[in-house]
Coordinates of N, CA, C and O in Angstrom, one line a residue:
X1 N 7.5 -20.6 -20.3 CA 6.6 -20.4 -19.2 C 7.3 -20.1 -17.9 O 6.9 -19.3 -17.1
X2 N 8.4 -20.8 -17.7 CA 9.2 -20.6 -16.5 C 9.8 -19.2 -16.5 O 9.9 -18.6 -15.4
X3 N 10.2 -18.7 -17.7 CA 10.8 -17.3 -17.7 C 9.7 -16.3 -17.4 O 10.0 -15.3 -16.8
X4 N 8.5 -16.6 -17.8 CA 7.4 -15.6 -17.5 C 7.1 -15.6 -16.0 O 6.9 -14.5 -15.4
X5 N 7.2 -16.7 -15.3 CA 7.0 -16.8 -13.8 C 8.1 -16.0 -13.2 O 7.9 -15.3 -12.2
X6 N 9.4 -16.2 -13.7 CA 10.5 -15.5 -13.1 C 10.4 -14.0 -13.3 O 10.7 -13.2 -12.4
X7 N 9.9 -13.5 -14.5 CA 9.8 -12.1 -14.8 C 8.7 -11.5 -14.0 O 8.7 -10.3 -13.7
X8 N 7.6 -12.2 -13.7 CA 6.5 -11.7 -12.9 C 6.9 -11.7 -11.4 O 6.3 -10.9 -10.7
X9 N 7.8 -12.6 -11.0 CA 8.1 -12.7 -9.6 C 8.8 -11.5 -9.1 O 8.6 -11.0 -7.9
X10 N 9.7 -10.8 -9.9 CA 10.4 -9.7 -9.4 C 9.6 -8.5 -9.0 O 9.7 -8.0 -7.9
X11 N 8.7 -8.0 -9.9 CA 7.9 -6.9 -9.4 C 6.9 -7.2 -8.3 O 6.7 -6.4 -7.4
X12 N 6.4 -8.4 -8.3 CA 5.5 -8.9 -7.2 C 6.3 -8.9 -5.9 O 5.9 -8.4 -4.8
X13 N 7.6 -9.4 -6.0 CA 8.4 -9.4 -4.8 C 8.7 -8.1 -4.3 O 8.8 -7.8 -3.1
X14 N 9.0 -7.1 -5.2 CA 9.2 -5.7 -4.8 C 8.0 -5.1 -4.1 O 8.2 -4.5 -3.1
X15 N 6.8 -5.4 -4.6 CA 5.6 -4.9 -4.0 C 5.4 -5.4 -2.6 O 5.1 -4.7 -1.7
X16 N 5.6 -6.7 -2.5 CA 5.5 -7.4 -1.2 C 6.5 -6.8 -0.2 O 6.1 -6.5 1.0
X17 N 7.7 -6.6 -0.6 CA 8.7 -6.0 0.3 C 8.3 -4.6 0.8 O 8.4 -4.3 2.0
X18 N 7.8 -3.8 -0.1 CA 7.4 -2.5 0.2 C 6.2 -2.6 1.2 O 6.1 -1.8 2.1
X19 N 5.3 -3.5 0.9 CA 4.1 -3.7 1.8 C 4.5 -4.1 3.2 O 3.9 -3.7 4.2
X20 N 5.5 -4.9 3.3 CA 6.0 -5.3 4.6 C 6.6 -4.1 5.3 O 6.3 -4.0 6.5
X21 N 7.4 -3.3 4.7 CA 7.9 -2.1 5.3 C 6.7 -1.2 5.7 O 6.7 -0.6 6.8
X22 N 5.7 -1.1 4.9 CA 4.5 -0.3 5.2 C 3.8 -0.8 6.5 O 3.4 -0.1 7.3
X23 N 3.7 -2.2 6.6 CA 3.1 -2.8 7.7 C 3.9 -2.5 9.0 O 3.3 -2.2 10.0
X24 N 5.2 -2.7 8.9 CA 6.1 -2.4 10.0 C 5.9 -1.0 10.5 O 5.9 -0.7 11.7
X25 N 5.9 -0.1 9.6 CA 5.7 1.3 9.9 C 4.4 1.6 10.6 O 4.3 2.4 11.5
X26 N 3.3 0.9 10.1 CA 2.0 1.1 10.7 C 2.0 0.6 12.1 O 1.4 1.2 13.0
X27 N 2.6 -0.6 12.3 CA 2.7 -1.1 13.7 C 3.5 -0.3 14.6 O 3.2 -0.1 15.8
X28 N 4.6 0.3 14.1 CA 5.5 1.2 14.8 C 4.7 2.5 15.2 O 4.8 3.0 16.3
X29 N 3.9 3.0 14.3 CA 3.0 4.1 14.6 C 2.0 3.8 15.7 O 1.9 4.6 16.6
X30 N 1.5 2.6 15.7 CA 0.5 2.2 16.7 C 1.2 2.1 18.1 O 0.7 2.6 19.1
X31 N 2.4 1.7 18.1 CA 3.2 1.6 19.3 C 3.5 3.0 19.8 O 3.4 3.3 21.0
X32 N 3.9 3.9 18.9 CA 4.2 5.3 19.3 C 2.9 6.0 19.9 O 3.0 6.7 20.9
X33 N 1.8 5.7 19.2 CA 0.5 6.3 19.7 C 0.2 5.8 21.1 O -0.2 6.5 22.0
X34 N 0.5 4.5 21.4 CA 0.3 3.9 22.7 C 1.2 4.5 23.7 O 0.8 4.8 24.8
X35 N 2.5 4.7 23.3 CA 3.5 5.3 24.3 C 3.1 6.7 24.6 O 3.2 7.1 25.8
X36 N 2.7 7.5 23.6 CA 2.4 8.9 23.8 C 0.9 9.1 23.9 O 0.4 10.1 23.5
X37 N 0.2 8.2 24.5 CA -1.3 8.2 24.5 C -1.9 9.5 25.2 O -2.9 9.9 24.9
X38 N -1.1 10.0 26.2 CA -1.6 11.3 26.8 C -1.5 12.5 25.9 O -2.3 13.5 26.2
X39 N -0.7 12.4 24.9 CA -0.5 13.6 24.1 C -1.2 13.5 22.7 O -1.0 14.4 21.9
X40 N -2.0 12.5 22.5 CA -2.7 12.3 21.2 C -4.2 12.3 21.4 O -4.6 11.9 22.5
X41 N -4.9 12.6 20.4 CA -6.3 12.7 20.4 C -7.0 11.4 19.8 O -6.3 10.6 19.3
X42 N -8.3 11.4 19.8 CA -9.0 10.3 19.2 C -8.8 10.0 17.7 O -8.8 8.9 17.3
X43 N -8.5 11.1 17.0 CA -8.3 11.0 15.5 C -7.0 10.2 15.3 O -6.9 9.4 14.4
X44 N -6.0 10.5 16.1 CA -4.7 9.8 16.0 C -4.9 8.3 16.3 O -4.4 7.4 15.5
X45 N -5.6 8.0 17.3 CA -5.9 6.6 17.7 C -6.6 5.9 16.6 O -6.3 4.8 16.2
X46 N -7.6 6.5 16.0 CA -8.5 5.9 15.0 C -7.6 5.7 13.7 O -7.7 4.6 13.1
X47 N -6.9 6.7 13.3 CA -6.1 6.6 12.1 C -5.0 5.5 12.3 O -4.8 4.7 11.4
X48 N -4.3 5.5 13.4 CA -3.2 4.5 13.5 C -3.7 3.1 13.7 O -3.2 2.2 13.1
X49 N -4.8 2.9 14.4 CA -5.4 1.6 14.5 C -6.0 1.1 13.2 O -5.7 -0.1 12.8
X50 N -6.7 1.9 12.5 CA -7.2 1.5 11.2 C -6.2 1.3 10.2 O -6.3 0.3 9.4
X51 N -5.1 2.0 10.2 CA -4.0 1.9 9.3 C -3.3 0.5 9.5 O -2.9 -0.2 8.6
X52 N -3.1 0.1 10.8 CA -2.5 -1.2 11.1 C -3.3 -2.3 10.5 O -2.8 -3.2 9.9
X53 N -4.7 -2.2 10.7 CA -5.5 -3.3 10.2 C -5.5 -3.3 8.7 O -5.4 -4.4 8.0
X54 N -5.6 -2.1 8.1 CA -5.6 -2.0 6.6 C -4.3 -2.6 6.1 O -4.2 -3.2 5.0
X55 N -3.2 -2.3 6.7 CA -1.9 -2.8 6.3 C -1.8 -4.3 6.2 O -1.2 -4.8 5.3
X56 N -2.4 -5.0 7.1 CA -2.5 -6.4 7.1 C -3.3 -6.9 5.9 O -2.8 -7.9 5.2
X57 N -4.4 -6.3 5.7 CA -5.2 -6.7 4.5 C -4.5 -6.4 3.2 O -4.5 -7.2 2.3
X58 N -3.8 -5.2 3.2 CA -3.0 -4.8 2.0 C -2.0 -5.8 1.7 O -1.8 -6.2 0.5
X59 N -1.3 -6.3 2.7 CA -0.2 -7.3 2.5 C -0.8 -8.6 2.0 O -0.2 -9.3 1.2
X60 N -2.0 -9.0 2.5 CA -2.7 -10.2 2.0 C -2.9 -10.1 0.5 O -2.8 -11.1 -0.2
X61 N -3.3 -8.9 0.0 CA -3.5 -8.7 -1.4 C -2.2 -8.9 -2.2 O -2.1 -9.4 -3.3
X62 N -1.1 -8.4 -1.5 CA 0.2 -8.6 -2.1 C 0.5 -10.0 -2.4 O 1.1 -10.4 -3.4
X63 N 0.2 -10.9 -1.4 CA 0.5 -12.3 -1.6 C -0.4 -12.9 -2.7 O 0.0 -13.9 -3.3
X64 N -1.6 -12.4 -2.9 CA -2.5 -12.8 -3.9 C -1.9 -12.5 -5.3 O -2.2 -13.1 -6.3
X65 N -1.0 -11.4 -5.4 CA -0.4 -11.1 -6.6 C 0.5 -12.2 -7.1 O 0.7 -12.4 -8.3
X66 N 1.1 -13.0 -6.2 CA 1.9 -14.1 -6.6 C 1.1 -15.1 -7.5 O 1.7 -15.8 -8.3
X67 N -0.2 -15.2 -7.2 CA -1.1 -16.1 -8.0 C -1.6 -15.4 -9.3 O -2.4 -15.9 -10.0
X68 N -1.1 -14.2 -9.6 CA -1.4 -13.4 -10.8 C -2.9 -13.1 -10.8 O -3.5 -13.1 -11.9
X69 N -3.5 -12.8 -9.7 CA -4.9 -12.5 -9.6 C -5.1 -11.0 -9.9 O -4.6 -10.2 -9.2
X70 N -5.9 -10.8 -11.0 CA -6.2 -9.4 -11.4 C -6.9 -8.7 -10.3 O -6.7 -7.5 -10.1
X71 N -7.8 -9.4 -9.6 CA -8.5 -8.7 -8.5 C -7.6 -8.1 -7.5 O -7.8 -7.0 -6.9
X72 N -6.5 -8.9 -7.2 CA -5.6 -8.4 -6.2 C -4.8 -7.1 -6.7 O -4.6 -6.2 -6.0
X73 N -4.5 -7.2 -8.0 CA -3.8 -6.1 -8.7 C -4.7 -4.8 -8.6 O -4.2 -3.7 -8.2
X74 N -6.0 -5.0 -8.9 CA -6.9 -3.8 -8.9 C -7.0 -3.3 -7.5 O -7.0 -2.1 -7.3
X75 N -7.2 -4.2 -6.5 CA -7.4 -3.7 -5.1 C -6.1 -3.0 -4.6 O -6.2 -2.0 -3.9
X76 N -5.0 -3.5 -4.9 CA -3.7 -2.9 -4.5 C -3.6 -1.5 -5.2 O -3.2 -0.5 -4.5
X77 N -4.0 -1.4 -6.4 CA -3.9 -0.1 -7.1 C -4.9 0.9 -6.4 O -4.5 2.0 -6.2
X78 N -6.1 0.4 -6.2 CA -7.1 1.3 -5.5 C -6.6 1.8 -4.2 O -6.7 3.0 -3.8
X79 N -6.2 0.8 -3.3 CA -5.7 1.2 -2.0 C -4.5 2.1 -2.1 O -4.4 3.1 -1.3
X80 N -3.6 1.8 -3.0 CA -2.4 2.7 -3.1 C -2.7 4.1 -3.6 O -2.2 5.1 -3.0
X81 N -3.6 4.2 -4.6 CA -4.0 5.5 -5.0 C -4.8 6.3 -4.0 O -4.5 7.5 -3.7
X82 N -5.8 5.6 -3.4 CA -6.6 6.3 -2.4 C -5.7 6.6 -1.2 O -5.9 7.7 -0.6
X83 N -4.8 5.8 -0.8 CA -4.0 6.0 0.4 C -3.0 7.2 0.1 O -2.9 8.1 1.0
X84 N -2.4 7.2 -1.1 CA -1.5 8.4 -1.4 C -2.3 9.7 -1.4 O -1.8 10.7 -0.9
X85 N -3.5 9.7 -2.0 CA -4.3 10.9 -2.0 C -4.7 11.3 -0.6 O -4.8 12.5 -0.2
X86 N -5.1 10.3 0.2 CA -5.5 10.6 1.6 C -4.3 11.2 2.4 O -4.5 12.1 3.2
X87 N -3.1 10.7 2.2 CA -2.0 11.2 2.9 C -1.7 12.6 2.4 O -1.3 13.5 3.2
X88 N -1.8 12.8 1.1 CA -1.6 14.2 0.6 C -2.6 15.1 1.2 O -2.3 16.2 1.6
X89 N -3.9 14.7 1.3 CA -4.9 15.5 2.0 C -4.6 15.8 3.4 O -4.8 16.9 3.9
X90 N -4.1 14.8 4.1 CA -3.6 14.9 5.5 C -2.5 16.0 5.6 O -2.5 16.8 6.5
X91 N -1.6 15.9 4.7 CA -0.4 16.8 4.7 C -0.8 18.3 4.5 O -0.3 19.2 5.1
X92 N -1.8 18.5 3.6 CA -2.2 19.9 3.3 C -3.3 20.4 4.2 O -3.4 21.6 4.3
X93 N -4.1 19.5 4.7 CA -5.3 20.0 5.5 C -5.4 19.4 6.9 O -6.5 19.5 7.4
X94 N -4.4 18.8 7.4 CA -4.5 18.1 8.7 C -4.6 19.0 9.9 O -5.0 18.6 10.9
X95 N -4.2 20.3 9.7 CA -4.3 21.2 10.8 C -3.5 20.7 12.0 O -2.4 20.2 11.8
X96 N -4.0 20.9 13.2 CA -3.3 20.5 14.4 C -3.8 19.2 14.9 O -3.5 18.8 16.1
X97 N -4.6 18.5 14.1 CA -5.1 17.2 14.6 C -4.0 16.1 14.8 O -4.1 15.4 15.7
X98 N -3.1 16.1 13.9 CA -2.0 15.1 13.9 C -0.7 15.7 14.3 O -0.3 16.7 13.7
X99 N 0.1 15.0 15.2 CA 1.4 15.6 15.5 C 2.4 15.5 14.4 O 2.2 14.7 13.5
X100 N 3.4 16.3 14.5 CA 4.4 16.3 13.4 C 5.0 15.0 13.1 O 5.2 14.6 12.0
X101 N 5.4 14.2 14.2 CA 6.0 12.9 14.0 C 5.1 12.0 13.2 O 5.6 11.2 12.4
X102 N 3.8 12.1 13.4 CA 2.9 11.3 12.6 C 2.8 11.7 11.2 O 2.7 10.9 10.3
X103 N 2.8 13.0 10.9 CA 2.8 13.5 9.6 C 4.0 13.1 8.8 O 4.0 12.7 7.6
X104 N 5.2 13.0 9.5 CA 6.4 12.6 8.8 C 6.3 11.1 8.5 O 6.6 10.7 7.3
X105 N 5.8 10.3 9.4 CA 5.7 8.9 9.2 C 4.7 8.6 8.0 O 4.9 7.8 7.2
X106 N 3.6 9.4 8.0 CA 2.6 9.2 7.0 C 3.2 9.7 5.6 O 2.8 9.1 4.6
X107 N 4.0 10.7 5.6 CA 4.7 11.1 4.4 C 5.5 10.0 3.8 O 5.5 9.7 2.6
X108 N 6.3 9.3 4.6 CA 7.1 8.2 4.2 C 6.2 7.1 3.7 O 6.5 6.5 2.6
X109 N 5.1 6.8 4.3 CA 4.2 5.8 3.8 C 3.6 6.2 2.5 O 3.4 5.3 1.6
X110 N 3.3 7.5 2.3 CA 2.8 8.0 1.0 C 3.8 7.7 -0.1 O 3.4 7.3 -1.2
X111 N 5.1 7.9 0.2 CA 6.1 7.6 -0.8 C 6.2 6.1 -1.1 O 6.3 5.7 -2.3
X112 N 6.0 5.3 -0.1 CA 5.9 3.8 -0.3 C 4.8 3.4 -1.3 O 4.9 2.6 -2.2
X113 N 3.6 4.1 -1.0 CA 2.4 3.8 -1.9 C 2.7 4.2 -3.3 O 2.3 3.5 -4.3
X114 N 3.3 5.4 -3.5 CA 3.7 5.8 -4.8 C 4.6 4.9 -5.5 O 4.5 4.6 -6.7
X115 N 5.6 4.3 -4.7 CA 6.5 3.3 -5.3 C 5.8 2.1 -5.8 O 6.1 1.6 -6.9
X116 N 4.8 1.7 -5.0 CA 4.0 0.5 -5.5 C 3.2 0.8 -6.8 O 3.2 0.0 -7.7
X117 N 2.6 2.0 -6.8 CA 1.9 2.4 -8.0 C 2.8 2.4 -9.2 O 2.5 1.9 -10.3
X118 N 4.0 3.0 -9.1 CA 5.0 3.1 -10.2 C 5.4 1.7 -10.6 O 5.5 1.4 -11.8
X119 N 5.6 0.8 -9.7 CA 6.0 -0.6 -10.1 C 4.9 -1.3 -10.9 O 5.1 -1.9 -11.9
X120 N 3.7 -1.1 -10.4 CA 2.6 -1.9 -11.0 C 2.0 -1.3 -12.3 O 1.4 -2.0 -13.1
X121 N 2.3 0.0 -12.5 CA 1.7 0.6 -13.8 C 2.7 0.5 -14.9 O 2.3 0.8 -16.1
X122 N 3.9 0.0 -14.7 CA 4.8 -0.3 -15.8 C 4.2 -1.2 -16.8 O 3.6 -2.3 -16.4
X123 N 4.3 -1.0 -18.1 CA 3.6 -1.9 -19.0 C 4.0 -3.3 -18.9 O 3.2 -4.2 -19.0
X124 N 5.3 -3.6 -18.7 CA 5.7 -5.0 -18.6 C 5.2 -5.7 -17.3 O 5.1 -6.9 -17.3
X125 N 4.8 -4.9 -16.3 CA 4.2 -5.5 -15.1 C 2.7 -5.5 -15.2 O 2.1 -6.5 -14.8
X126 N 2.1 -4.5 -15.9 CA 0.6 -4.5 -16.0 C 0.1 -5.7 -16.9 O -0.9 -6.2 -16.6
X127 N 0.9 -6.0 -17.9 CA 0.5 -7.1 -18.8 C 0.4 -8.5 -18.1 O -0.4 -9.3 -18.5
X128 N 1.1 -8.6 -16.9 CA 1.0 -9.9 -16.2 C -0.5 -10.1 -15.7 O -0.9 -11.2 -15.6
X129 N -1.2 -9.0 -15.4 CA -2.5 -9.1 -14.8 C -3.6 -8.8 -15.8 O -4.7 -8.6 -15.5
X130 N -3.2 -8.7 -17.1 CA -4.2 -8.3 -18.2 C -5.1 -9.5 -18.4 O -4.7 -10.7 -18.5
X131 N -6.4 -9.3 -18.5 CA -7.4 -10.3 -18.7 C -7.9 -10.4 -20.2 O -8.5 -11.4 -20.5
X132 N -7.6 -9.4 -21.0 CA -8.1 -9.4 -22.3 C -9.5 -8.9 -22.5 O -10.1 -9.0 -23.6
X133 N -10.1 -8.5 -21.4 CA -11.5 -8.0 -21.5 C -11.6 -6.7 -22.4 O -10.6 -6.0 -22.5
X134 N -12.7 -6.6 -23.1 CA -12.8 -5.4 -23.9 C -12.4 -5.7 -25.3 O -12.6 -4.8 -26.2
X135 N -11.8 -6.8 -25.6 CA -11.3 -7.1 -27.0 C -12.5 -7.8 -27.6 O -13.3 -8.5 -27.0
X136 N -12.5 -7.8 -28.9 CA -13.5 -8.5 -29.7 C -13.2 -10.0 -29.6 O -12.1 -10.4 -30.1
X137 N -14.1 -10.8 -29.0 CA -13.8 -12.2 -28.9 C -14.9 -12.9 -29.7 O -16.0 -12.5 -29.7
X138 N -14.5 -14.0 -30.3 CA -15.5 -14.8 -31.1 C -15.7 -16.1 -30.4 O -15.0 -16.7 -29.7

């Protein structure tokens, strides 16, 4: 049992570390938007503020992973996939709404989200959060 806790702690720890980097980048983005407030529009304010709040919630789900909560696993996967797709959409269709420095920062955050997805979809990590639903139970 102890070895199982140790084996599950490593990927969860990796996810939390990536989420902390994600949060720091989100807060840094919010600081940049505040500093350059004259040169950014409302979309940039909305995105950076919302991202900072979402990053805090996202990290909270990361800490729930330590408790092996499947609901946290599912939420992190949904946020990571939706976030990566959203950043991809921003990259290809953002037009002139977002400045280049924000697109670069968002691209890095997209890579972080993909890293989380890769860590969590590995079979040895996915099994930690497996509930056994869908199997024939007597």
